[in-house]
Short mmCIF file of C-alpha atoms and ligand atoms in Angstrom, two decimals:
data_model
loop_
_atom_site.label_atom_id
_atom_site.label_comp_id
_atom_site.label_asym_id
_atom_site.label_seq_id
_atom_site.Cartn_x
_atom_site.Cartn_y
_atom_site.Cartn_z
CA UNK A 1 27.81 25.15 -25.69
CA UNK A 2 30.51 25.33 -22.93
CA UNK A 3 28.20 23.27 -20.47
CA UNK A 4 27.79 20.69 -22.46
CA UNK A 5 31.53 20.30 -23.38
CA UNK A 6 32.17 20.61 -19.89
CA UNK A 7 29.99 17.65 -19.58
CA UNK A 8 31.57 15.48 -22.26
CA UNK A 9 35.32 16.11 -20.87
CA UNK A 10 33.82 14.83 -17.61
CA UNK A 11 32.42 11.95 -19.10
CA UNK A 12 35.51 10.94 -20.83
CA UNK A 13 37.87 11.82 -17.88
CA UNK A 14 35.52 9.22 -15.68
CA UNK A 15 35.65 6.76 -18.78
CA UNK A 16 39.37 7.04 -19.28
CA UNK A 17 40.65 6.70 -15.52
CA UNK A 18 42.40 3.23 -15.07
CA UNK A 19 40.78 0.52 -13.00
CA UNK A 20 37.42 2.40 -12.91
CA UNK A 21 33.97 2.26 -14.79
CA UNK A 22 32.25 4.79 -16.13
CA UNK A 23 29.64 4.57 -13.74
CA UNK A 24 31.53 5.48 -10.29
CA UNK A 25 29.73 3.98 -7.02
CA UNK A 26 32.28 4.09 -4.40
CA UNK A 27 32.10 6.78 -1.83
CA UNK A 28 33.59 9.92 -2.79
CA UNK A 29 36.41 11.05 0.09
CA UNK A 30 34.84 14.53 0.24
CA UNK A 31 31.22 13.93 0.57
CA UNK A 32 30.39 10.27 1.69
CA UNK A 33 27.80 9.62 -1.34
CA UNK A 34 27.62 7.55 -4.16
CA UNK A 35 28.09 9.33 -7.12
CA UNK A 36 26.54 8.69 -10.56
CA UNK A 37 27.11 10.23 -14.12
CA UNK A 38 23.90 12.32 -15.67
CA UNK A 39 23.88 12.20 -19.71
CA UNK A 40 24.73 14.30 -22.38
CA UNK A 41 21.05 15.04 -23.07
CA UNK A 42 17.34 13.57 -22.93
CA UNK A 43 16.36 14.06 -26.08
CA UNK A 44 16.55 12.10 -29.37
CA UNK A 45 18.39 12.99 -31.78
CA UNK A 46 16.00 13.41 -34.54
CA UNK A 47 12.26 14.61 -34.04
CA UNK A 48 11.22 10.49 -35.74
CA UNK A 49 8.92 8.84 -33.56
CA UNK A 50 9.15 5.41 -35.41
CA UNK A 51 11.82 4.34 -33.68
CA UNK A 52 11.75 5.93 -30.43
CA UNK A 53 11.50 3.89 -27.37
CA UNK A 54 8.42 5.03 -25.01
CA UNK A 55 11.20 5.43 -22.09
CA UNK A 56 14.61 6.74 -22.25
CA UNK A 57 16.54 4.73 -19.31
CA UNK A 58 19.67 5.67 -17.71
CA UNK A 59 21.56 4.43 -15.36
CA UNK A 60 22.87 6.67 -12.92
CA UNK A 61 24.88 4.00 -11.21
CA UNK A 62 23.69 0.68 -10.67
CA UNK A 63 20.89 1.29 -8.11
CA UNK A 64 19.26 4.55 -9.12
CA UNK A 65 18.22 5.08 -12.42
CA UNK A 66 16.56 7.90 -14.28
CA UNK A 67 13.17 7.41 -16.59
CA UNK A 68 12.62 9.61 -19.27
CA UNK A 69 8.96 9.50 -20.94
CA UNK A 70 9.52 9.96 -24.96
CA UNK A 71 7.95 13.96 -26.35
CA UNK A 72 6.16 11.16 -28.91
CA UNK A 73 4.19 9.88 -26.15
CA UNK A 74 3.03 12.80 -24.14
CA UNK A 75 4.22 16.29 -24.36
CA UNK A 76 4.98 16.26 -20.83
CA UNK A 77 7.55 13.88 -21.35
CA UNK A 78 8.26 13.59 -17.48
CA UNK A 79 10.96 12.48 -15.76
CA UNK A 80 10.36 9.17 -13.66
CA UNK A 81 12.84 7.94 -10.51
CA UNK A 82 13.54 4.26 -9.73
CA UNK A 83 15.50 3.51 -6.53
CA UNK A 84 17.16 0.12 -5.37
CA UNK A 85 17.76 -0.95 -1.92
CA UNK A 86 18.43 -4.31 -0.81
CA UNK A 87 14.99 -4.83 0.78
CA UNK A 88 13.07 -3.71 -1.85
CA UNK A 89 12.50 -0.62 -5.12
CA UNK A 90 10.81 2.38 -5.23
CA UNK A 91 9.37 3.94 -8.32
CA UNK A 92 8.57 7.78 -7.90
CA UNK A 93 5.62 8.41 -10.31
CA UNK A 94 4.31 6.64 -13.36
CA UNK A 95 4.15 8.64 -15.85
CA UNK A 96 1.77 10.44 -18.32
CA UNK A 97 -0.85 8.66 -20.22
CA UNK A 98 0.49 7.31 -23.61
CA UNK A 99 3.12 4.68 -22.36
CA UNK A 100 3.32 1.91 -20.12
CA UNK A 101 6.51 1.88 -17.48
CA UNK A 102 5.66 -1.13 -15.99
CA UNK A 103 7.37 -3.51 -18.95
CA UNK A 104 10.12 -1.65 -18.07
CA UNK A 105 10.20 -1.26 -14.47
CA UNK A 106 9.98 -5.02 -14.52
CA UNK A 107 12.86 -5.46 -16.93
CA UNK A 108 15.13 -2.86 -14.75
CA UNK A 109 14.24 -5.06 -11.68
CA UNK A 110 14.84 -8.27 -13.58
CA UNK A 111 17.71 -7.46 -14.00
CA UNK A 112 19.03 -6.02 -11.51
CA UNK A 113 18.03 -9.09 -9.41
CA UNK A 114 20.38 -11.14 -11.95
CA UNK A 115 23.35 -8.94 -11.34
CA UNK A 116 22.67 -8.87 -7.47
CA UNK A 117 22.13 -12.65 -7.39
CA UNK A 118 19.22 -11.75 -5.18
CA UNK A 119 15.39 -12.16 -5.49
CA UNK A 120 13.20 -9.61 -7.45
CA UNK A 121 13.07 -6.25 -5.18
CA UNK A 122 9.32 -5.89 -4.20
CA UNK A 123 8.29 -2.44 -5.91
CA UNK A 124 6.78 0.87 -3.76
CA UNK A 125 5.47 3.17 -6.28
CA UNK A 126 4.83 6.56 -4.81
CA UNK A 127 4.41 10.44 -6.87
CA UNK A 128 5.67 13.31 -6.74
CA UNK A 129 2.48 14.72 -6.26
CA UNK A 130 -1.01 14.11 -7.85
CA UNK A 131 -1.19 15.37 -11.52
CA UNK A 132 -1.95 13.34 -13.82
CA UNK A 133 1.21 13.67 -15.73
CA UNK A 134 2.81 11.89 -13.36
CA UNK A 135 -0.65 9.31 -11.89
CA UNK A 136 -0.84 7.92 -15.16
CA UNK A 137 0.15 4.09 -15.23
CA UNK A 138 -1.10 3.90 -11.63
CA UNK A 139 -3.54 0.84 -12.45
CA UNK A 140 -0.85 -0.82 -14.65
CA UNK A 141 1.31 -0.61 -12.06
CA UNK A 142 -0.81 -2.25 -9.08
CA UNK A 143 -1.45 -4.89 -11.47
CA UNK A 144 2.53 -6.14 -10.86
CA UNK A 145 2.46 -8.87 -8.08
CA UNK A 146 3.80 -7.58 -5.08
CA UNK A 147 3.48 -3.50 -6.08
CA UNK A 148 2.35 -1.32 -3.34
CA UNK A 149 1.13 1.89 -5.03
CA UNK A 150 0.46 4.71 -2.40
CA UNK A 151 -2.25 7.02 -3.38
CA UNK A 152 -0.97 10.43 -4.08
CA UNK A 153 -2.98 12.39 -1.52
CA UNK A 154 -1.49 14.05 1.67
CA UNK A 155 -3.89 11.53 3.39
CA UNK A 156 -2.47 8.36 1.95
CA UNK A 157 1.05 9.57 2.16
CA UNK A 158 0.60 10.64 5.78
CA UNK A 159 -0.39 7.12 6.58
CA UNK A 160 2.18 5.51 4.65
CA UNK A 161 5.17 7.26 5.77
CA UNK A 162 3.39 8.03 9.48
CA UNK A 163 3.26 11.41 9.22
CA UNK A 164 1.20 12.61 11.86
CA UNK A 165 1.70 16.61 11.35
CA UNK A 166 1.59 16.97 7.50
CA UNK A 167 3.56 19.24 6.21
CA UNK A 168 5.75 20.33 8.83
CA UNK A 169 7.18 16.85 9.68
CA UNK A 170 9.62 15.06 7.07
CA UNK A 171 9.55 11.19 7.51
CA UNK A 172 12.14 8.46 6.85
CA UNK A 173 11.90 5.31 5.04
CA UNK A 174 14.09 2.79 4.19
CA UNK A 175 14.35 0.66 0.98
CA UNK A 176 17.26 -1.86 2.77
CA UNK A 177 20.62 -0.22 3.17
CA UNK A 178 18.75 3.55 2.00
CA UNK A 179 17.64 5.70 3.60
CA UNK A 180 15.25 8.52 2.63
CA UNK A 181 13.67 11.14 3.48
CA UNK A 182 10.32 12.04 2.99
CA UNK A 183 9.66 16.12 2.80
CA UNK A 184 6.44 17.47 2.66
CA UNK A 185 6.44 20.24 0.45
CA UNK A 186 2.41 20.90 -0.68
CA UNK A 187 1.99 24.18 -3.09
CA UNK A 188 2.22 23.41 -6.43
CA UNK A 189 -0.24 20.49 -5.15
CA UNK A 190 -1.62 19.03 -2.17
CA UNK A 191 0.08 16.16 -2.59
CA UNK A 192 3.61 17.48 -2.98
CA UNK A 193 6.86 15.84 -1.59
CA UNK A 194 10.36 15.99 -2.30
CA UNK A 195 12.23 12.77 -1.57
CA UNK A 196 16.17 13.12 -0.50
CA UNK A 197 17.98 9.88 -1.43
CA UNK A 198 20.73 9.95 1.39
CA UNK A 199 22.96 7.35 -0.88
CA UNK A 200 23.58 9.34 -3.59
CA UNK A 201 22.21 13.06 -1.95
CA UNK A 202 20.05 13.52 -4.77
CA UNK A 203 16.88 15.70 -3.75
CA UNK A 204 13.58 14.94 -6.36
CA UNK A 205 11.89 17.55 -6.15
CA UNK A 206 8.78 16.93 -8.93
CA UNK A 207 7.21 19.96 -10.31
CA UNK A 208 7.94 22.14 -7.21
CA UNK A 209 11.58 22.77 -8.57
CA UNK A 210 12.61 21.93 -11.93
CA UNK A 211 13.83 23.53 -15.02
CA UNK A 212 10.91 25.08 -16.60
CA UNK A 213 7.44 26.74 -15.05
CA UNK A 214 7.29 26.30 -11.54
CA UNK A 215 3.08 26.44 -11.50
CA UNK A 216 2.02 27.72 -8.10
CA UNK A 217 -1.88 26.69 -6.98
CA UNK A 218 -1.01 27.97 -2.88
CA UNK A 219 0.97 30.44 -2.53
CA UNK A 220 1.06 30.79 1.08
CA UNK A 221 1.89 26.59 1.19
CA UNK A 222 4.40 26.96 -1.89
CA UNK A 223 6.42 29.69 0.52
CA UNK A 224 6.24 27.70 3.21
CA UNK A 225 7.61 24.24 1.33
CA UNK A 226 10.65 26.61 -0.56
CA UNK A 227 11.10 27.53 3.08
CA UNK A 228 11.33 23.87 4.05
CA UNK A 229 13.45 22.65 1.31
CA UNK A 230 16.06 25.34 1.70
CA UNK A 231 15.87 24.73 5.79
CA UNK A 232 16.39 20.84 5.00
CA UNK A 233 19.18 20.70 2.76
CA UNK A 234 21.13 23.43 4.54
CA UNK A 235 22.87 21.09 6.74
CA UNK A 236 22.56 17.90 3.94
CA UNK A 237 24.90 17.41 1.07
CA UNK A 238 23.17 17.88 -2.15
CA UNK A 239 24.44 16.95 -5.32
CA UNK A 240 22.08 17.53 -7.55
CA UNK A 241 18.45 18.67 -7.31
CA UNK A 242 15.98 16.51 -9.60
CA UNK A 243 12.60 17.69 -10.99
CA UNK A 244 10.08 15.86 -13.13
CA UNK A 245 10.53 18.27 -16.56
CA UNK A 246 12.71 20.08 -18.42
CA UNK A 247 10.75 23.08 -19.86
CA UNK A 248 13.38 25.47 -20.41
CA UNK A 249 15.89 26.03 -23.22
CA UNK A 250 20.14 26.49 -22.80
CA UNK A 251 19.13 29.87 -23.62
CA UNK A 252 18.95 31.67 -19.90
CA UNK A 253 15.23 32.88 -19.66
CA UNK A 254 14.23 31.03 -22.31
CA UNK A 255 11.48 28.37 -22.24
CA UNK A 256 9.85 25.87 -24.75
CA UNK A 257 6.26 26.88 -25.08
CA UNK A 258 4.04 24.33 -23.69
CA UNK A 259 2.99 21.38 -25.84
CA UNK A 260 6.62 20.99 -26.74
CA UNK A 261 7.28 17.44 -28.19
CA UNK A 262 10.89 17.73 -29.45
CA UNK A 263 13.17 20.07 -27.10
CA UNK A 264 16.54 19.50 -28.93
CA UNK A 265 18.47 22.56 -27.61
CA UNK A 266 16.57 21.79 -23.75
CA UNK A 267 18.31 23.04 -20.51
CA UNK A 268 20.07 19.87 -18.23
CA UNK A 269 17.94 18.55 -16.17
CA UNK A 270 19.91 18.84 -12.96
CA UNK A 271 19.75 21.96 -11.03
CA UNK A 272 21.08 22.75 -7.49
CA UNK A 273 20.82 23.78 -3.59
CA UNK A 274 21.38 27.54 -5.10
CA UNK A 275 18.40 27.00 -7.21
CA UNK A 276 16.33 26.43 -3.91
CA UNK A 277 18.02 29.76 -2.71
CA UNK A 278 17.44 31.96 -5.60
CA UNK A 279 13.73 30.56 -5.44
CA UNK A 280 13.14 31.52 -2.03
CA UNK A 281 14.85 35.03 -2.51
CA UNK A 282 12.46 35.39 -5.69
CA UNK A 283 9.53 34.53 -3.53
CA UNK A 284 10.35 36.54 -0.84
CA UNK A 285 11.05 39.50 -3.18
CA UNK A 286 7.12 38.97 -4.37
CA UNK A 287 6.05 39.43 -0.82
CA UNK A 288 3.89 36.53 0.12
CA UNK A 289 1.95 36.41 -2.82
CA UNK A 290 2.93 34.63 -6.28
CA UNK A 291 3.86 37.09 -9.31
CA UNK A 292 5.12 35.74 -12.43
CA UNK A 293 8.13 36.32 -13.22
CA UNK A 294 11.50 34.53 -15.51
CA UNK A 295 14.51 33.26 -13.79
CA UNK A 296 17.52 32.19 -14.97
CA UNK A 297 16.71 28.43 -15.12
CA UNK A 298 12.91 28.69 -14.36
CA UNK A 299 9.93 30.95 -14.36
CA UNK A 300 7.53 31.33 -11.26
CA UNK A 301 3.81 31.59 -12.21
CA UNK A 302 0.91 31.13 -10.39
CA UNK A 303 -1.39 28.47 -11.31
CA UNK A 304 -4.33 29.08 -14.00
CA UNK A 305 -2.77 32.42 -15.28
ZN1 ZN B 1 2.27 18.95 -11.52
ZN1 ZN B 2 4.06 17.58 -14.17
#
Protein backbone atom coordinates (compact mmCIF):
# COMPACT_ATOMS: atom_id res chain seq x y z
CA UNK A 1 0.00 0.00 0.00
CA UNK A 2 2.78 2.58 0.73
CA UNK A 3 3.42 3.06 -3.14
CA UNK A 4 0.33 3.87 -3.91
CA UNK A 5 -0.11 6.44 -1.05
CA UNK A 6 3.05 7.73 -2.04
CA UNK A 7 1.44 8.25 -5.31
CA UNK A 8 -1.73 9.97 -4.13
CA UNK A 9 0.29 12.57 -1.78
CA UNK A 10 2.13 13.34 -5.03
CA UNK A 11 -0.84 13.81 -6.88
CA UNK A 12 -2.39 16.10 -4.45
CA UNK A 13 0.88 18.04 -3.66
CA UNK A 14 1.01 18.78 -7.74
CA UNK A 15 -2.87 19.55 -7.54
CA UNK A 16 -2.61 21.80 -4.53
CA UNK A 17 0.53 24.03 -5.54
CA UNK A 18 -0.68 27.66 -6.38
CA UNK A 19 -0.62 28.93 -9.94
CA UNK A 20 -0.02 25.39 -11.34
CA UNK A 21 -2.15 22.52 -12.99
CA UNK A 22 -2.18 19.28 -12.22
CA UNK A 23 -0.66 18.32 -15.28
CA UNK A 24 2.97 20.07 -15.05
CA UNK A 25 4.64 20.77 -18.64
CA UNK A 26 7.26 23.25 -17.98
CA UNK A 27 10.81 22.13 -17.85
CA UNK A 28 11.89 20.82 -14.66
CA UNK A 29 15.29 22.90 -13.39
CA UNK A 30 17.03 19.57 -12.69
CA UNK A 31 16.48 17.55 -15.72
CA UNK A 32 15.36 19.71 -18.79
CA UNK A 33 12.12 17.43 -19.58
CA UNK A 34 8.64 17.82 -19.52
CA UNK A 35 7.17 16.10 -16.87
CA UNK A 36 3.74 14.42 -16.72
CA UNK A 37 1.65 12.75 -13.85
CA UNK A 38 1.02 8.68 -14.28
CA UNK A 39 -2.43 7.54 -12.50
CA UNK A 40 -3.43 5.96 -9.54
CA UNK A 41 -4.14 2.72 -11.42
CA UNK A 42 -5.32 1.15 -14.89
CA UNK A 43 -7.83 -0.79 -13.87
CA UNK A 44 -11.59 -0.36 -13.28
CA UNK A 45 -12.87 -0.38 -10.39
CA UNK A 46 -15.29 -3.14 -10.58
CA UNK A 47 -14.77 -6.37 -12.81
CA UNK A 48 -18.52 -4.90 -14.97
CA UNK A 49 -17.91 -4.77 -18.49
CA UNK A 50 -21.24 -2.91 -19.32
CA UNK A 51 -19.98 0.15 -18.80
CA UNK A 52 -16.43 0.04 -19.50
CA UNK A 53 -14.98 2.11 -22.18
CA UNK A 54 -12.85 -0.07 -24.83
CA UNK A 55 -9.80 2.47 -24.00
CA UNK A 56 -8.76 3.94 -20.81
CA UNK A 57 -7.09 7.46 -21.88
CA UNK A 58 -4.81 9.50 -19.90
CA UNK A 59 -3.24 12.32 -20.32
CA UNK A 60 0.17 12.49 -19.31
CA UNK A 61 0.47 16.15 -20.12
CA UNK A 62 -1.00 17.66 -22.99
CA UNK A 63 1.06 16.07 -25.82
CA UNK A 64 1.72 12.51 -24.75
CA UNK A 65 -0.91 10.46 -23.69
CA UNK A 66 -1.20 6.90 -22.48
CA UNK A 67 -3.88 4.18 -24.08
CA UNK A 68 -5.02 1.56 -22.05
CA UNK A 69 -6.99 -1.40 -23.92
CA UNK A 70 -10.03 -2.52 -21.42
CA UNK A 71 -9.30 -6.64 -19.74
CA UNK A 72 -13.18 -6.81 -21.33
CA UNK A 73 -11.83 -6.52 -24.68
CA UNK A 74 -8.76 -8.64 -24.86
CA UNK A 75 -6.92 -10.17 -22.04
CA UNK A 76 -3.89 -8.57 -23.14
CA UNK A 77 -5.22 -5.37 -22.37
CA UNK A 78 -2.04 -3.54 -23.80
CA UNK A 79 -0.81 -0.43 -23.29
CA UNK A 80 -0.89 1.96 -26.46
CA UNK A 81 1.45 5.42 -26.83
CA UNK A 82 0.24 8.55 -28.67
CA UNK A 83 2.80 11.36 -29.16
CA UNK A 84 2.21 15.08 -30.35
CA UNK A 85 4.61 17.22 -32.09
CA UNK A 86 3.85 20.22 -33.94
CA UNK A 87 4.41 18.65 -37.37
CA UNK A 88 2.53 15.80 -36.92
CA UNK A 89 1.36 12.40 -34.15
CA UNK A 90 2.62 9.23 -33.67
CA UNK A 91 0.66 6.29 -32.43
CA UNK A 92 2.94 3.34 -31.12
CA UNK A 93 0.84 0.16 -31.76
CA UNK A 94 -2.83 -0.50 -32.23
CA UNK A 95 -3.88 -2.67 -30.12
CA UNK A 96 -5.32 -6.23 -29.70
CA UNK A 97 -8.23 -7.45 -31.63
CA UNK A 98 -11.59 -6.64 -29.85
CA UNK A 99 -11.57 -2.73 -29.98
CA UNK A 100 -11.14 -0.10 -32.36
CA UNK A 101 -8.49 2.92 -31.34
CA UNK A 102 -8.96 4.75 -34.25
CA UNK A 103 -12.46 6.61 -32.95
CA UNK A 104 -10.34 7.57 -30.42
CA UNK A 105 -7.12 8.44 -31.81
CA UNK A 106 -9.18 10.73 -33.97
CA UNK A 107 -11.02 12.30 -31.06
CA UNK A 108 -7.51 12.82 -29.06
CA UNK A 109 -6.23 14.57 -32.29
CA UNK A 110 -9.43 16.52 -32.71
CA UNK A 111 -8.95 17.85 -30.06
CA UNK A 112 -5.92 18.57 -29.50
CA UNK A 113 -5.94 20.51 -32.82
CA UNK A 114 -8.81 22.72 -31.10
CA UNK A 115 -6.71 23.53 -28.10
CA UNK A 116 -3.54 24.16 -30.32
CA UNK A 117 -5.55 26.29 -32.78
CA UNK A 118 -3.64 24.35 -35.36
CA UNK A 119 -4.66 21.86 -38.14
CA UNK A 120 -5.25 18.08 -37.41
CA UNK A 121 -1.60 16.47 -36.74
CA UNK A 122 -1.11 13.93 -39.65
CA UNK A 123 -0.86 10.44 -37.74
CA UNK A 124 2.48 7.86 -38.01
CA UNK A 125 1.41 4.69 -36.55
CA UNK A 126 4.34 2.47 -35.84
CA UNK A 127 4.62 -0.98 -33.11
CA UNK A 128 6.43 -1.95 -30.73
CA UNK A 129 7.12 -4.94 -32.45
CA UNK A 130 4.98 -7.44 -34.51
CA UNK A 131 2.56 -9.48 -32.27
CA UNK A 132 -0.55 -9.36 -32.84
CA UNK A 133 -1.52 -7.96 -29.54
CA UNK A 134 -0.26 -4.98 -30.47
CA UNK A 135 -0.89 -5.24 -34.97
CA UNK A 136 -4.39 -5.45 -34.35
CA UNK A 137 -6.33 -2.27 -35.67
CA UNK A 138 -3.60 -1.94 -38.32
CA UNK A 139 -6.26 -1.87 -41.32
CA UNK A 140 -8.60 0.43 -39.29
CA UNK A 141 -6.02 2.56 -38.85
CA UNK A 142 -4.70 3.05 -42.60
CA UNK A 143 -8.19 3.63 -43.37
CA UNK A 144 -7.78 7.39 -41.52
CA UNK A 145 -6.91 9.97 -44.31
CA UNK A 146 -3.52 10.94 -44.05
CA UNK A 147 -2.24 7.75 -41.63
CA UNK A 148 1.05 6.35 -42.51
CA UNK A 149 1.16 2.89 -40.87
CA UNK A 150 4.76 1.37 -41.03
CA UNK A 151 4.78 -2.32 -41.26
CA UNK A 152 6.19 -3.87 -38.20
CA UNK A 153 9.08 -5.79 -39.74
CA UNK A 154 12.84 -4.89 -39.26
CA UNK A 155 12.60 -4.40 -43.11
CA UNK A 156 9.91 -1.76 -43.15
CA UNK A 157 11.23 -0.06 -40.11
CA UNK A 158 14.77 0.02 -41.51
CA UNK A 159 13.42 1.87 -44.47
CA UNK A 160 11.32 4.14 -42.65
CA UNK A 161 13.61 5.40 -40.10
CA UNK A 162 16.87 4.77 -42.66
CA UNK A 163 18.42 2.38 -40.80
CA UNK A 164 20.98 0.96 -42.83
CA UNK A 165 22.74 -1.47 -40.10
CA UNK A 166 19.69 -2.93 -38.21
CA UNK A 167 20.10 -3.44 -35.00
CA UNK A 168 23.18 -1.85 -34.07
CA UNK A 169 22.25 1.68 -35.33
CA UNK A 170 19.46 3.76 -33.36
CA UNK A 171 17.77 6.38 -35.70
CA UNK A 172 16.13 9.77 -35.04
CA UNK A 173 12.92 11.13 -36.07
CA UNK A 174 11.18 14.04 -35.48
CA UNK A 175 7.40 14.67 -34.96
CA UNK A 176 7.98 18.87 -35.09
CA UNK A 177 9.65 20.25 -32.02
CA UNK A 178 10.41 16.13 -30.77
CA UNK A 179 12.72 14.43 -31.14
CA UNK A 180 13.08 10.63 -30.87
CA UNK A 181 14.95 8.07 -30.96
CA UNK A 182 14.55 5.01 -32.61
CA UNK A 183 16.46 1.82 -30.80
CA UNK A 184 16.61 -1.34 -32.28
CA UNK A 185 16.23 -3.81 -29.77
CA UNK A 186 15.06 -7.38 -31.74
CA UNK A 187 14.72 -10.54 -29.16
CA UNK A 188 11.56 -10.87 -27.88
CA UNK A 189 10.73 -10.28 -31.78
CA UNK A 190 12.25 -9.39 -34.91
CA UNK A 191 10.62 -6.46 -35.06
CA UNK A 192 11.49 -5.00 -31.68
CA UNK A 193 12.25 -1.25 -30.90
CA UNK A 194 12.22 0.87 -28.03
CA UNK A 195 11.39 4.50 -28.77
CA UNK A 196 13.03 7.32 -26.29
CA UNK A 197 10.79 10.42 -26.33
CA UNK A 198 13.57 13.13 -25.65
CA UNK A 199 10.61 15.70 -24.42
CA UNK A 200 9.48 14.02 -21.68
CA UNK A 201 12.64 11.12 -21.40
CA UNK A 202 10.22 8.48 -21.37
CA UNK A 203 11.77 5.15 -22.91
CA UNK A 204 8.72 2.58 -24.45
CA UNK A 205 10.05 -0.24 -24.33
CA UNK A 206 6.96 -2.81 -25.58
CA UNK A 207 7.19 -6.30 -24.42
CA UNK A 208 11.04 -6.30 -24.16
CA UNK A 209 10.75 -4.59 -20.63
CA UNK A 210 7.65 -4.33 -18.80
CA UNK A 211 6.08 -5.46 -15.66
CA UNK A 212 5.17 -8.97 -16.17
CA UNK A 213 6.85 -12.00 -18.43
CA UNK A 214 9.54 -10.77 -20.39
CA UNK A 215 9.04 -13.77 -23.30
CA UNK A 216 12.42 -14.33 -24.94
CA UNK A 217 12.26 -16.03 -28.76
CA UNK A 218 16.48 -15.04 -29.34
CA UNK A 219 18.36 -15.19 -26.78
CA UNK A 220 21.58 -14.28 -28.19
CA UNK A 221 19.56 -10.91 -29.91
CA UNK A 222 17.54 -10.33 -26.52
CA UNK A 223 21.29 -10.00 -24.74
CA UNK A 224 22.45 -8.02 -27.17
CA UNK A 225 19.24 -5.36 -27.21
CA UNK A 226 19.35 -5.37 -22.90
CA UNK A 227 22.95 -4.57 -23.77
CA UNK A 228 21.84 -1.73 -26.03
CA UNK A 229 19.22 -0.27 -23.93
CA UNK A 230 21.33 -0.11 -20.82
CA UNK A 231 24.40 1.38 -23.16
CA UNK A 232 21.76 4.05 -24.52
CA UNK A 233 20.20 5.41 -21.59
CA UNK A 234 23.41 5.51 -19.57
CA UNK A 235 24.25 8.91 -20.61
CA UNK A 236 20.18 9.95 -21.26
CA UNK A 237 17.85 11.04 -18.55
CA UNK A 238 15.17 8.57 -18.03
CA UNK A 239 12.20 9.11 -16.18
CA UNK A 240 10.31 6.43 -16.50
CA UNK A 241 10.60 3.23 -18.56
CA UNK A 242 7.19 2.26 -20.42
CA UNK A 243 6.18 -1.28 -21.53
CA UNK A 244 3.06 -2.46 -23.30
CA UNK A 245 1.54 -4.76 -20.11
CA UNK A 246 1.25 -4.99 -16.74
CA UNK A 247 1.36 -8.75 -15.85
CA UNK A 248 2.54 -8.65 -12.45
CA UNK A 249 0.84 -8.11 -9.08
CA UNK A 250 2.04 -5.34 -6.03
CA UNK A 251 3.00 -8.50 -4.55
CA UNK A 252 7.04 -8.69 -5.42
CA UNK A 253 7.36 -12.00 -7.51
CA UNK A 254 4.02 -12.27 -7.99
CA UNK A 255 2.28 -12.41 -11.40
CA UNK A 256 -1.37 -12.65 -12.73
CA UNK A 257 -1.63 -15.90 -14.57
CA UNK A 258 -2.13 -15.36 -18.15
CA UNK A 259 -5.64 -14.80 -19.49
CA UNK A 260 -6.09 -12.29 -16.72
CA UNK A 261 -9.09 -9.94 -17.49
CA UNK A 262 -9.48 -8.00 -14.21
CA UNK A 263 -5.95 -7.25 -12.42
CA UNK A 264 -7.30 -5.08 -9.51
CA UNK A 265 -4.31 -5.36 -7.11
CA UNK A 266 -1.75 -5.02 -10.64
CA UNK A 267 1.86 -3.67 -10.23
CA UNK A 268 2.34 0.31 -11.74
CA UNK A 269 3.05 0.31 -14.91
CA UNK A 270 6.17 2.45 -14.84
CA UNK A 271 9.42 0.87 -14.16
CA UNK A 272 12.99 2.33 -14.43
CA UNK A 273 16.76 2.63 -15.86
CA UNK A 274 17.56 0.11 -12.74
CA UNK A 275 15.10 -2.23 -14.16
CA UNK A 276 17.26 -2.31 -17.45
CA UNK A 277 20.27 -2.96 -15.02
CA UNK A 278 18.94 -5.67 -12.92
CA UNK A 279 17.81 -7.28 -16.36
CA UNK A 280 21.07 -7.30 -17.83
CA UNK A 281 22.78 -8.55 -14.52
CA UNK A 282 19.97 -11.40 -14.54
CA UNK A 283 20.91 -12.22 -18.07
CA UNK A 284 24.35 -12.17 -17.65
CA UNK A 285 24.05 -14.32 -14.49
CA UNK A 286 22.22 -17.06 -17.00
CA UNK A 287 25.28 -17.04 -19.14
CA UNK A 288 24.23 -16.36 -22.66
CA UNK A 289 21.42 -18.50 -22.74
CA UNK A 290 17.73 -17.69 -21.41
CA UNK A 291 16.63 -19.56 -18.04
CA UNK A 292 13.49 -18.73 -16.43
CA UNK A 293 13.56 -17.26 -13.64
CA UNK A 294 11.17 -14.43 -11.16
CA UNK A 295 12.36 -11.00 -10.51
CA UNK A 296 11.24 -8.56 -8.42
CA UNK A 297 9.00 -6.70 -10.95
CA UNK A 298 9.24 -9.27 -13.84
CA UNK A 299 10.02 -12.83 -14.73
CA UNK A 300 12.46 -13.82 -17.65
CA UNK A 301 11.29 -16.85 -19.69
CA UNK A 302 12.16 -18.02 -22.83
CA UNK A 303 9.65 -18.15 -25.46
CA UNK A 304 7.31 -21.39 -25.97
CA UNK A 305 8.22 -22.88 -22.49
ZN1 LIG B 1 4.94 -9.43 -27.90
ZN1 LIG C 1 2.25 -8.08 -26.15
Amino acid sequence: MRPTFALAAMALCLLAAPGRDAVAVEPAQQTGVERGVLPMRWTAESPDCGTAPAFLVHEYNPTFYILRQSGCTNFEKPFLYLLLGTKEALLVDTGAAGARVSPVVEELLRRHSQRQRTPVLSLLVVHSHGHGDHTAGDADLSQMPGARVVAASAEALAKFFAIKNWPRQIAQHDLGDRVLDIVPIPGHEAASIAIYDRRTGTLLTGDTVYPGRLYVRDAADFVESVGRLVEFTATREVVHVLGAHIENTRTPYLDYPRGTTFQPEEHVLELGRAHLLELQDALRQMGGGVIRRSFRDFTVWPFGQ
